[in-house]
mmCIF file of C-alpha atoms in Angstrom:
data_model
loop_
_atom_site.group_PDB
_atom_site.id
_atom_site.type_symbol
_atom_site.label_atom_id
_atom_site.label_comp_id
_atom_site.label_asym_id
_atom_site.label_seq_id
_atom_site.Cartn_x
_atom_site.Cartn_y
_atom_site.Cartn_z
ATOM 1 C CA UNK X 22 -70.610 -57.338 51.968
ATOM 2 C CA UNK X 23 -68.413 -57.583 48.889
ATOM 3 C CA UNK X 24 -68.815 -54.346 46.969
ATOM 4 C CA UNK X 25 -65.376 -54.148 45.423
ATOM 5 C CA UNK X 26 -64.376 -56.051 42.290
ATOM 6 C CA UNK X 27 -61.239 -58.086 42.779
ATOM 7 C CA UNK X 28 -59.327 -56.151 40.106
ATOM 8 C CA UNK X 29 -60.195 -52.808 41.707
ATOM 9 C CA UNK X 30 -59.001 -54.270 44.986
ATOM 10 C CA UNK X 31 -55.739 -55.284 43.277
ATOM 11 C CA UNK X 32 -55.228 -51.756 41.926
ATOM 12 C CA UNK X 33 -55.869 -50.367 45.372
ATOM 13 C CA UNK X 34 -53.370 -52.826 46.780
ATOM 14 C CA UNK X 35 -50.810 -51.719 44.201
ATOM 15 C CA UNK X 36 -51.622 -48.064 44.919
ATOM 16 C CA UNK X 37 -50.949 -48.704 48.601
ATOM 17 C CA UNK X 38 -47.487 -49.932 47.678
ATOM 18 C CA UNK X 39 -46.505 -46.599 46.194
ATOM 19 C CA UNK X 40 -45.209 -43.819 48.347
ATOM 20 C CA UNK X 41 -47.658 -40.994 47.743
ATOM 21 C CA UNK X 42 -46.502 -37.411 48.145
ATOM 22 C CA UNK X 43 -48.808 -34.416 48.165
ATOM 23 C CA UNK X 44 -46.790 -31.457 46.825
ATOM 24 C CA UNK X 45 -48.011 -27.921 47.521
ATOM 25 C CA UNK X 46 -46.511 -24.875 45.755
ATOM 26 C CA UNK X 47 -48.047 -21.858 44.076
ATOM 27 C CA UNK X 48 -45.285 -21.737 41.443
ATOM 28 C CA UNK X 49 -45.833 -23.860 38.338
ATOM 29 C CA UNK X 50 -42.077 -24.190 37.768
ATOM 30 C CA UNK X 51 -41.535 -25.423 41.313
ATOM 31 C CA UNK X 52 -44.368 -27.936 40.984
ATOM 32 C CA UNK X 53 -42.951 -29.256 37.735
ATOM 33 C CA UNK X 54 -39.488 -29.618 39.246
ATOM 34 C CA UNK X 55 -40.692 -31.226 42.430
ATOM 35 C CA UNK X 56 -42.917 -33.638 40.545
ATOM 36 C CA UNK X 57 -39.966 -34.696 38.382
ATOM 37 C CA UNK X 58 -37.682 -35.131 41.381
ATOM 38 C CA UNK X 59 -40.286 -37.191 43.220
ATOM 39 C CA UNK X 60 -41.096 -39.385 40.232
ATOM 40 C CA UNK X 61 -37.354 -39.912 39.790
ATOM 41 C CA UNK X 62 -37.470 -41.237 43.337
ATOM 42 C CA UNK X 63 -40.334 -43.583 42.373
ATOM 43 C CA UNK X 64 -43.022 -41.744 44.292
ATOM 44 C CA UNK X 65 -46.582 -41.189 43.266
ATOM 45 C CA UNK X 66 -47.134 -37.409 43.220
ATOM 46 C CA UNK X 67 -50.177 -35.197 43.486
ATOM 47 C CA UNK X 68 -49.499 -31.478 42.983
ATOM 48 C CA UNK X 69 -51.764 -28.681 44.177
ATOM 49 C CA UNK X 70 -51.192 -24.963 43.916
ATOM 50 C CA UNK X 71 -52.369 -23.740 47.314
ATOM 51 C CA UNK X 72 -52.838 -24.647 50.956
ATOM 52 C CA UNK X 73 -56.601 -24.512 50.475
ATOM 53 C CA UNK X 74 -56.445 -27.039 47.639
ATOM 54 C CA UNK X 75 -54.274 -29.254 49.834
ATOM 55 C CA UNK X 76 -56.835 -29.121 52.640
ATOM 56 C CA UNK X 77 -59.592 -29.849 50.166
ATOM 57 C CA UNK X 78 -57.686 -32.868 48.872
ATOM 58 C CA UNK X 79 -57.227 -34.145 52.407
ATOM 59 C CA UNK X 80 -60.883 -33.568 53.196
ATOM 60 C CA UNK X 81 -60.017 -31.006 55.836
ATOM 61 C CA UNK X 82 -61.872 -27.975 54.526
ATOM 62 C CA UNK X 83 -64.344 -26.694 57.124
ATOM 63 C CA UNK X 84 -67.260 -27.441 54.794
ATOM 64 C CA UNK X 85 -66.060 -31.011 54.346
ATOM 65 C CA UNK X 86 -65.579 -31.504 58.067
ATOM 66 C CA UNK X 87 -69.104 -30.269 58.804
ATOM 67 C CA UNK X 88 -70.504 -32.743 56.272
ATOM 68 C CA UNK X 89 -68.640 -35.545 57.970
ATOM 69 C CA UNK X 90 -69.738 -34.738 61.484
ATOM 70 C CA UNK X 91 -73.392 -34.861 60.433
ATOM 71 C CA UNK X 92 -72.934 -37.994 58.346
ATOM 72 C CA UNK X 93 -73.979 -41.413 59.486
ATOM 73 C CA UNK X 94 -71.457 -43.767 61.051
ATOM 74 C CA UNK X 95 -71.235 -45.865 57.884
ATOM 75 C CA UNK X 96 -69.052 -43.174 56.298
ATOM 76 C CA UNK X 97 -65.320 -43.886 56.521
ATOM 77 C CA UNK X 98 -63.068 -41.779 58.750
ATOM 78 C CA UNK X 99 -61.156 -38.883 57.085
ATOM 79 C CA UNK X 100 -57.753 -40.519 56.938
ATOM 80 C CA UNK X 101 -59.027 -43.603 55.166
ATOM 81 C CA UNK X 102 -61.612 -41.784 53.049
ATOM 82 C CA UNK X 103 -62.190 -43.792 49.885
ATOM 83 C CA UNK X 104 -58.790 -45.370 50.390
ATOM 84 C CA UNK X 105 -57.035 -42.002 50.102
ATOM 85 C CA UNK X 106 -53.488 -42.461 51.237
ATOM 86 C CA UNK X 107 -50.896 -39.764 51.565
ATOM 87 C CA UNK X 108 -47.484 -40.712 52.941
ATOM 88 C CA UNK X 109 -45.849 -37.297 52.940
ATOM 89 C CA UNK X 110 -46.737 -33.663 52.389
ATOM 90 C CA UNK X 111 -44.172 -31.291 50.905
ATOM 91 C CA UNK X 112 -45.143 -27.658 50.992
ATOM 92 C CA UNK X 113 -43.614 -24.342 50.030
ATOM 93 C CA UNK X 114 -43.470 -21.850 52.881
ATOM 94 C CA UNK X 115 -44.290 -18.574 51.099
ATOM 95 C CA UNK X 116 -47.587 -18.883 49.331
ATOM 96 C CA UNK X 117 -50.306 -16.269 48.848
ATOM 97 C CA UNK X 118 -53.253 -16.827 51.169
ATOM 98 C CA UNK X 119 -52.485 -19.827 53.337
ATOM 99 C CA UNK X 120 -48.751 -20.150 53.998
ATOM 100 C CA UNK X 121 -46.922 -23.457 54.315
ATOM 101 C CA UNK X 122 -46.730 -22.818 58.028
ATOM 102 C CA UNK X 123 -50.505 -22.373 58.260
ATOM 103 C CA UNK X 124 -50.990 -25.576 56.300
ATOM 104 C CA UNK X 125 -48.575 -27.384 58.613
ATOM 105 C CA UNK X 126 -50.576 -26.250 61.647
ATOM 106 C CA UNK X 127 -53.866 -27.352 60.112
ATOM 107 C CA UNK X 128 -52.506 -30.768 59.205
ATOM 108 C CA UNK X 129 -50.921 -31.293 62.614
ATOM 109 C CA UNK X 130 -54.225 -30.439 64.264
ATOM 110 C CA UNK X 131 -56.171 -32.923 62.171
ATOM 111 C CA UNK X 132 -56.631 -36.638 61.656
ATOM 112 C CA UNK X 133 -53.664 -36.449 59.259
ATOM 113 C CA UNK X 134 -51.340 -35.337 62.067
ATOM 114 C CA UNK X 135 -49.123 -38.386 61.814
ATOM 115 C CA UNK X 136 -48.285 -37.700 58.172
ATOM 116 C CA UNK X 137 -44.827 -36.108 57.941
ATOM 117 C CA UNK X 138 -44.833 -32.570 56.566
ATOM 118 C CA UNK X 139 -41.729 -31.130 54.918
ATOM 119 C CA UNK X 140 -41.563 -27.361 54.493
ATOM 120 C CA UNK X 141 -39.507 -25.804 51.689
ATOM 121 C CA UNK X 142 -38.301 -22.246 51.296
ATOM 122 C CA UNK X 143 -35.912 -20.282 49.113
ATOM 123 C CA UNK X 144 -35.004 -18.182 52.138
ATOM 124 C CA UNK X 145 -32.730 -19.318 54.921
ATOM 125 C CA UNK X 146 -34.391 -17.660 57.907
ATOM 126 C CA UNK X 147 -33.457 -19.405 61.178
ATOM 127 C CA UNK X 148 -36.524 -18.156 63.071
ATOM 128 C CA UNK X 149 -38.762 -19.416 60.293
ATOM 129 C CA UNK X 150 -37.059 -22.791 60.362
ATOM 130 C CA UNK X 151 -37.361 -23.220 64.122
ATOM 131 C CA UNK X 152 -40.978 -22.071 64.031
ATOM 132 C CA UNK X 153 -41.833 -24.802 61.537
ATOM 133 C CA UNK X 154 -39.850 -27.457 63.344
ATOM 134 C CA UNK X 155 -41.564 -26.547 66.619
ATOM 135 C CA UNK X 156 -44.932 -26.894 64.928
ATOM 136 C CA UNK X 157 -44.014 -30.449 64.000
ATOM 137 C CA UNK X 158 -42.450 -30.218 60.560
ATOM 138 C CA UNK X 159 -40.471 -33.298 59.683
ATOM 139 C CA UNK X 160 -37.801 -31.275 57.909
ATOM 140 C CA UNK X 161 -37.144 -27.858 56.428
ATOM 141 C CA UNK X 162 -35.522 -27.896 52.992
ATOM 142 C CA UNK X 163 -33.914 -24.965 51.227
ATOM 143 C CA UNK X 164 -34.818 -24.418 47.613
ATOM 144 C CA UNK X 165 -33.890 -25.277 44.989
ATOM 145 C CA UNK X 166 -34.378 -28.783 46.314
ATOM 146 C CA UNK X 167 -31.718 -31.229 45.160
ATOM 147 C CA UNK X 168 -32.362 -34.837 44.226
ATOM 148 C CA UNK X 169 -29.855 -35.868 46.889
ATOM 149 C CA UNK X 170 -31.825 -33.942 49.588
ATOM 150 C CA UNK X 171 -34.939 -35.773 48.527
ATOM 151 C CA UNK X 172 -33.280 -39.183 48.564
ATOM 152 C CA UNK X 173 -32.091 -38.553 52.105
ATOM 153 C CA UNK X 174 -35.591 -37.462 53.100
ATOM 154 C CA UNK X 175 -37.432 -40.354 51.534
ATOM 155 C CA UNK X 176 -35.131 -43.242 52.319
ATOM 156 C CA UNK X 177 -36.276 -43.921 55.913
ATOM 157 C CA UNK X 178 -39.912 -43.612 54.872
ATOM 158 C CA UNK X 179 -39.610 -45.943 51.908
ATOM 159 C CA UNK X 180 -37.990 -48.580 54.073
ATOM 160 C CA UNK X 181 -41.094 -48.627 56.241
ATOM 161 C CA UNK X 182 -43.447 -49.572 53.416
ATOM 162 C CA UNK X 183 -45.373 -52.808 54.047
ATOM 163 C CA UNK X 184 -44.185 -54.459 50.843
ATOM 164 C CA UNK X 185 -40.561 -55.271 50.236
ATOM 165 C CA UNK X 186 -38.948 -52.312 48.500
ATOM 166 C CA UNK X 187 -35.739 -52.689 46.594
ATOM 167 C CA UNK X 188 -33.773 -49.473 46.642
ATOM 168 C CA UNK X 189 -30.924 -48.758 44.274
ATOM 169 C CA UNK X 190 -28.691 -45.903 45.223
ATOM 170 C CA UNK X 191 -26.293 -45.405 42.379
ATOM 171 C CA UNK X 192 -23.267 -43.344 43.280
ATOM 172 C CA UNK X 193 -20.180 -42.654 41.240
ATOM 173 C CA UNK X 194 -16.799 -42.990 42.857
ATOM 174 C CA UNK X 195 -14.747 -39.851 43.056
ATOM 175 C CA UNK X 196 -11.508 -40.868 41.397
ATOM 176 C CA UNK X 197 -11.925 -41.459 37.706
ATOM 177 C CA UNK X 198 -15.729 -41.459 37.568
ATOM 178 C CA UNK X 199 -15.823 -44.714 35.677
ATOM 179 C CA UNK X 200 -16.578 -47.032 38.570
ATOM 180 C CA UNK X 201 -20.066 -47.292 39.920
ATOM 181 C CA UNK X 202 -21.036 -48.621 43.289
ATOM 182 C CA UNK X 203 -24.540 -49.990 43.485
ATOM 183 C CA UNK X 204 -25.983 -50.485 46.929
ATOM 184 C CA UNK X 205 -28.929 -52.860 47.111
ATOM 185 C CA UNK X 206 -31.104 -52.459 50.143
ATOM 186 C CA UNK X 207 -33.751 -55.137 50.401
ATOM 187 C CA UNK X 208 -36.040 -56.267 53.130
ATOM 188 C CA UNK X 209 -36.335 -59.951 53.761
ATOM 189 C CA UNK X 210 -39.399 -61.686 55.124
ATOM 190 C CA UNK X 211 -38.369 -61.075 58.691
ATOM 191 C CA UNK X 212 -38.446 -57.321 58.034
ATOM 192 C CA UNK X 213 -34.678 -57.218 58.324
ATOM 193 C CA UNK X 214 -32.765 -54.850 56.104
ATOM 194 C CA UNK X 215 -30.126 -56.548 54.003
ATOM 195 C CA UNK X 216 -27.479 -54.303 52.503
ATOM 196 C CA UNK X 217 -25.172 -55.543 49.806
ATOM 197 C CA UNK X 218 -22.750 -53.670 47.575
ATOM 198 C CA UNK X 219 -21.587 -54.371 44.102
ATOM 199 C CA UNK X 220 -19.346 -52.512 41.696
ATOM 200 C CA UNK X 221 -19.974 -52.008 38.012
ATOM 201 C CA UNK X 222 -17.866 -50.360 35.341
ATOM 202 C CA UNK X 223 -19.273 -47.686 33.089
ATOM 203 C CA UNK X 224 -17.862 -48.601 29.669
ATOM 204 C CA UNK X 225 -18.612 -45.399 27.692
ATOM 205 C CA UNK X 226 -17.931 -41.788 28.569
ATOM 206 C CA UNK X 227 -20.770 -39.924 30.272
ATOM 207 C CA UNK X 228 -23.619 -39.189 27.889
ATOM 208 C CA UNK X 229 -27.078 -37.750 28.222
ATOM 209 C CA UNK X 230 -28.881 -40.948 29.101
ATOM 210 C CA UNK X 231 -30.579 -42.052 32.335
ATOM 211 C CA UNK X 232 -27.859 -41.379 34.871
ATOM 212 C CA UNK X 233 -29.696 -40.706 38.086
ATOM 213 C CA UNK X 234 -31.373 -43.927 39.072
ATOM 214 C CA UNK X 235 -32.501 -42.382 42.307
ATOM 215 C CA UNK X 236 -34.644 -44.581 44.440
ATOM 216 C CA UNK X 237 -36.363 -47.290 42.465
ATOM 217 C CA UNK X 238 -39.080 -48.898 44.526
ATOM 218 C CA UNK X 239 -40.159 -52.116 42.906
ATOM 219 C CA UNK C 11 -19.463 -28.980 10.324
ATOM 220 C CA UNK C 12 -19.020 -32.582 11.368
ATOM 221 C CA UNK C 13 -20.513 -34.118 14.467
ATOM 222 C CA UNK C 14 -17.400 -34.141 16.635
ATOM 223 C CA UNK C 15 -16.810 -30.456 15.947
ATOM 224 C CA UNK C 16 -20.417 -29.597 16.788
ATOM 225 C CA UNK C 17 -20.206 -31.512 20.058
ATOM 226 C CA UNK C 18 -16.950 -29.769 20.878
ATOM 227 C CA UNK C 19 -18.498 -26.390 20.156
ATOM 228 C CA UNK C 20 -21.465 -27.194 22.410
ATOM 229 C CA UNK C 21 -19.180 -28.317 25.229
ATOM 230 C CA UNK C 22 -17.126 -25.120 24.977
ATOM 231 C CA UNK C 23 -20.224 -22.958 24.827
ATOM 232 C CA UNK C 24 -21.816 -24.682 27.821
ATOM 233 C CA UNK C 25 -18.597 -24.384 29.787
ATOM 234 C CA UNK C 26 -18.465 -20.644 29.083
ATOM 235 C CA UNK C 27 -21.978 -20.188 30.458
ATOM 236 C CA UNK C 28 -20.925 -21.754 33.744
ATOM 237 C CA UNK C 29 -17.602 -19.890 33.822
ATOM 238 C CA UNK C 30 -19.334 -16.548 33.257
ATOM 239 C CA UNK C 31 -21.795 -17.332 36.047
ATOM 240 C CA UNK C 32 -24.757 -17.129 33.695
ATOM 241 C CA UNK C 33 -25.746 -20.646 34.697
ATOM 242 C CA UNK C 34 -25.046 -22.451 37.936
ATOM 243 C CA UNK C 35 -25.164 -26.038 39.207
ATOM 244 C CA UNK C 36 -28.950 -26.019 39.335
ATOM 245 C CA UNK C 37 -29.042 -26.001 35.526
ATOM 246 C CA UNK C 38 -26.834 -29.073 35.574
ATOM 247 C CA UNK C 39 -29.377 -30.706 37.895
ATOM 248 C CA UNK C 40 -32.103 -29.969 35.319
ATOM 249 C CA UNK C 41 -30.032 -31.615 32.601
ATOM 250 C CA UNK C 42 -29.520 -34.655 34.785
ATOM 251 C CA UNK C 43 -33.271 -34.966 35.238
ATOM 252 C CA UNK C 44 -33.713 -35.257 31.479
ATOM 253 C CA UNK C 45 -33.805 -38.823 30.186
ATOM 254 C CA UNK C 46 -35.642 -41.051 27.725
ATOM 255 C CA UNK C 47 -38.888 -40.810 29.706
ATOM 256 C CA UNK C 48 -38.519 -37.041 30.029
ATOM 257 C CA UNK C 49 -36.693 -36.109 26.821
ATOM 258 C CA UNK C 50 -37.675 -32.429 26.732
ATOM 259 C CA UNK C 51 -37.528 -31.683 30.406
ATOM 260 C CA UNK C 52 -34.982 -28.870 30.231
ATOM 261 C CA UNK C 53 -36.684 -27.056 27.368
ATOM 262 C CA UNK C 54 -40.061 -27.406 29.102
ATOM 263 C CA UNK C 55 -38.861 -25.990 32.400
ATOM 264 C CA UNK C 56 -36.896 -23.198 30.724
ATOM 265 C CA UNK C 57 -39.901 -22.259 28.563
ATOM 266 C CA UNK C 58 -42.110 -22.085 31.637
ATOM 267 C CA UNK C 59 -39.509 -19.887 33.265
ATOM 268 C CA UNK C 60 -39.402 -17.406 30.392
ATOM 269 C CA UNK C 61 -43.193 -17.234 30.142
ATOM 270 C CA UNK C 62 -43.428 -16.622 33.870
ATOM 271 C CA UNK C 63 -40.534 -14.176 34.109
ATOM 272 C CA UNK C 64 -41.660 -12.023 31.195
ATOM 273 C CA UNK C 65 -45.010 -11.588 32.867
ATOM 274 C CA UNK C 66 -43.351 -10.764 36.201
ATOM 275 C CA UNK C 67 -41.062 -8.184 34.592
ATOM 276 C CA UNK C 68 -44.095 -6.489 33.036
ATOM 277 C CA UNK C 69 -45.938 -6.540 36.359
ATOM 278 C CA UNK C 70 -42.916 -4.995 38.075
ATOM 279 C CA UNK C 71 -42.583 -2.254 35.443
ATOM 280 C CA UNK C 72 -46.272 -1.442 35.788
ATOM 281 C CA UNK C 73 -46.084 -1.360 39.585
ATOM 282 C CA UNK C 74 -43.116 1.022 39.477
ATOM 283 C CA UNK C 75 -44.996 3.255 37.061
ATOM 284 C CA UNK C 76 -47.785 4.011 39.538
ATOM 285 C CA UNK C 77 -48.231 7.429 41.146
ATOM 286 C CA UNK C 78 -47.852 5.816 44.528
ATOM 287 C CA UNK C 79 -45.571 2.808 44.273
ATOM 288 C CA UNK C 80 -46.547 -0.246 46.280
ATOM 289 C CA UNK C 81 -43.066 -1.483 47.199
ATOM 290 C CA UNK C 82 -44.442 -4.533 48.955
ATOM 291 C CA UNK C 83 -46.072 -5.608 45.745
ATOM 292 C CA UNK C 84 -42.896 -4.987 43.734
ATOM 293 C CA UNK C 85 -40.906 -6.946 46.297
ATOM 294 C CA UNK C 86 -43.346 -9.845 46.098
ATOM 295 C CA UNK C 87 -42.909 -10.053 42.326
ATOM 296 C CA UNK C 88 -39.121 -9.824 42.610
ATOM 297 C CA UNK C 89 -39.151 -12.548 45.266
ATOM 298 C CA UNK C 90 -41.050 -14.814 42.884
ATOM 299 C CA UNK C 91 -38.641 -14.075 40.059
ATOM 300 C CA UNK C 92 -35.701 -14.710 42.350
ATOM 301 C CA UNK C 93 -37.138 -18.090 43.283
ATOM 302 C CA UNK C 94 -37.858 -19.256 39.778
ATOM 303 C CA UNK C 95 -34.521 -18.074 38.384
ATOM 304 C CA UNK C 96 -32.755 -19.933 41.197
ATOM 305 C CA UNK C 97 -34.750 -23.044 40.331
ATOM 306 C CA UNK C 98 -33.625 -23.052 36.712
ATOM 307 C CA UNK C 99 -30.029 -22.090 37.453
ATOM 308 C CA UNK C 100 -30.161 -18.570 35.982
ATOM 309 C CA UNK C 101 -27.609 -17.336 38.500
ATOM 310 C CA UNK C 102 -27.083 -13.773 37.296
ATOM 311 C CA UNK C 103 -30.820 -13.122 37.098
ATOM 312 C CA UNK C 104 -31.154 -14.438 40.631
ATOM 313 C CA UNK C 105 -28.334 -12.198 41.882
ATOM 314 C CA UNK C 106 -29.845 -9.166 40.179
ATOM 315 C CA UNK C 107 -33.107 -9.968 41.995
ATOM 316 C CA UNK C 108 -31.317 -10.089 45.340
ATOM 317 C CA UNK C 109 -29.953 -6.582 44.693
ATOM 318 C CA UNK C 110 -33.415 -5.477 43.584
ATOM 319 C CA UNK C 111 -34.982 -6.582 46.863
ATOM 320 C CA UNK C 112 -32.559 -4.324 48.721
ATOM 321 C CA UNK C 113 -33.774 -1.365 46.639
ATOM 322 C CA UNK C 114 -37.356 -2.273 47.448
ATOM 323 C CA UNK C 115 -36.500 -2.177 51.127
ATOM 324 C CA UNK C 116 -35.086 1.322 50.700
ATOM 325 C CA UNK C 117 -38.320 2.293 48.944
ATOM 326 C CA UNK C 118 -36.355 4.182 46.322
ATOM 327 C CA UNK C 119 -38.132 4.367 42.951
ATOM 328 C CA UNK C 120 -35.080 5.487 40.983
ATOM 329 C CA UNK C 121 -32.991 2.729 42.527
ATOM 330 C CA UNK C 122 -35.697 0.188 41.740
ATOM 331 C CA UNK C 123 -35.914 1.306 38.125
ATOM 332 C CA UNK C 124 -32.154 0.854 37.803
ATOM 333 C CA UNK C 125 -32.428 -2.592 39.387
ATOM 334 C CA UNK C 126 -35.213 -3.515 37.003
ATOM 335 C CA UNK C 127 -32.987 -2.564 34.084
ATOM 336 C CA UNK C 128 -30.247 -4.777 35.452
ATOM 337 C CA UNK C 129 -32.606 -7.735 35.900
ATOM 338 C CA UNK C 130 -33.993 -7.255 32.397
ATOM 339 C CA UNK C 131 -30.478 -7.210 30.959
ATOM 340 C CA UNK C 132 -29.484 -10.426 32.693
ATOM 341 C CA UNK C 133 -32.787 -11.995 31.720
ATOM 342 C CA UNK C 134 -32.288 -11.084 28.074
ATOM 343 C CA UNK C 135 -28.743 -12.425 28.170
ATOM 344 C CA UNK C 136 -29.622 -15.818 29.630
ATOM 345 C CA UNK C 137 -32.540 -16.149 27.240
ATOM 346 C CA UNK C 138 -30.288 -15.617 24.217
ATOM 347 C CA UNK C 139 -27.636 -17.926 25.563
ATOM 348 C CA UNK C 140 -30.102 -20.721 26.247
ATOM 349 C CA UNK C 141 -31.688 -20.326 22.821
ATOM 350 C CA UNK C 142 -28.228 -20.782 21.329
ATOM 351 C CA UNK C 143 -27.600 -23.785 23.566
ATOM 352 C CA UNK C 144 -30.812 -25.497 22.512
ATOM 353 C CA UNK C 145 -30.123 -24.733 18.864
ATOM 354 C CA UNK C 146 -26.666 -26.309 19.091
ATOM 355 C CA UNK C 147 -28.184 -29.368 20.767
ATOM 356 C CA UNK C 148 -30.832 -29.675 18.067
ATOM 357 C CA UNK C 149 -28.179 -29.523 15.359
ATOM 358 C CA UNK C 150 -26.264 -32.351 16.994
ATOM 359 C CA UNK C 151 -29.348 -34.511 17.406
ATOM 360 C CA UNK C 152 -30.401 -33.792 13.807
ATOM 361 C CA UNK C 153 -26.966 -34.932 12.659
ATOM 362 C CA UNK C 154 -27.582 -38.226 14.458
ATOM 363 C CA UNK C 155 -25.370 -37.528 17.446
ATOM 364 C CA UNK C 156 -26.018 -37.477 21.159
ATOM 365 C CA UNK C 157 -25.521 -34.535 23.437
ATOM 366 C CA UNK C 158 -22.606 -34.965 25.859
ATOM 367 C CA UNK C 159 -23.436 -34.446 29.527
ATOM 368 C CA UNK C 160 -21.852 -31.308 30.931
ATOM 369 C CA UNK C 161 -19.407 -31.981 33.731
ATOM 370 C CA UNK C 162 -18.496 -29.507 36.406
ATOM 371 C CA UNK C 163 -14.793 -30.250 36.569
ATOM 372 C CA UNK C 164 -13.584 -26.656 36.272
#
């Protein structure tokens, strides 16, 4: 039964091509920063301000789960609910109410368990870090999160996307800062990664214009 | 003042903020995240910070003014302020918060009040400095120039 218009289907197809990150932090400043960093890395971002809101978004709130278990079998399963796709969850550790650790546990015990969860904290507490890693966190990042940390995090995930991503990692050389090395990582039709390097010269001195290309997924 | 002079003055002023430890590399990161698609990013983040921090400082003052001080509550506020100041690169505010948390642990009201004063001072300082920075930038842009990217070569 065809109940989707072809253009809606196209949008959904395009949506699927974007790497979607669910960012959880109670601080507005942190959310704004993280959103900017993620968009700089060509990710689609959804920000929520608490663990409860994150669970609600994922359809994991107890009330939502009860509805589902009494629903008829024609309802889609939680992880593919209405085409909802989340590729990565990034959560702050210290939040009022549900902590990032609690959220991690809930996610890992749900139908979203295969989604990587990155925990962030401004405090470097080894026991906290190992606790999160043992619970299945993909990574533990110290705040403030740097764009370079994020690039390192996202790169292996972006390479796994079904469509062929083209990733530009622009780095400046360390001698006179005028040379630029651009590394093109593309995936050919055989799902092989092809890496090629090229050098460009920056003609003008550094100015406030788009410098950080980050990861551009086309 | 002609454009070149204004840009030179901005560069010197910015450099001094880093040298004096008022700003750290995180502020540079914020500047690097500003581009044509996000032209006011730094001002937006900094404004959010000052809105947030002023409220936190008031909450802390009120908490310390209680008959029976809830040090956990004070510490929670200071922790938040520490986090947000670190995120915008306000290094001296962040450091003052670290010292403040130690006072909270000691549960010493007098010590905490002194720490609060210190944090407020640093907060006031960075606010003034950033207002000057943004004003200098605006002057350059108004004169048709572009703002040179700060480099951490010192």
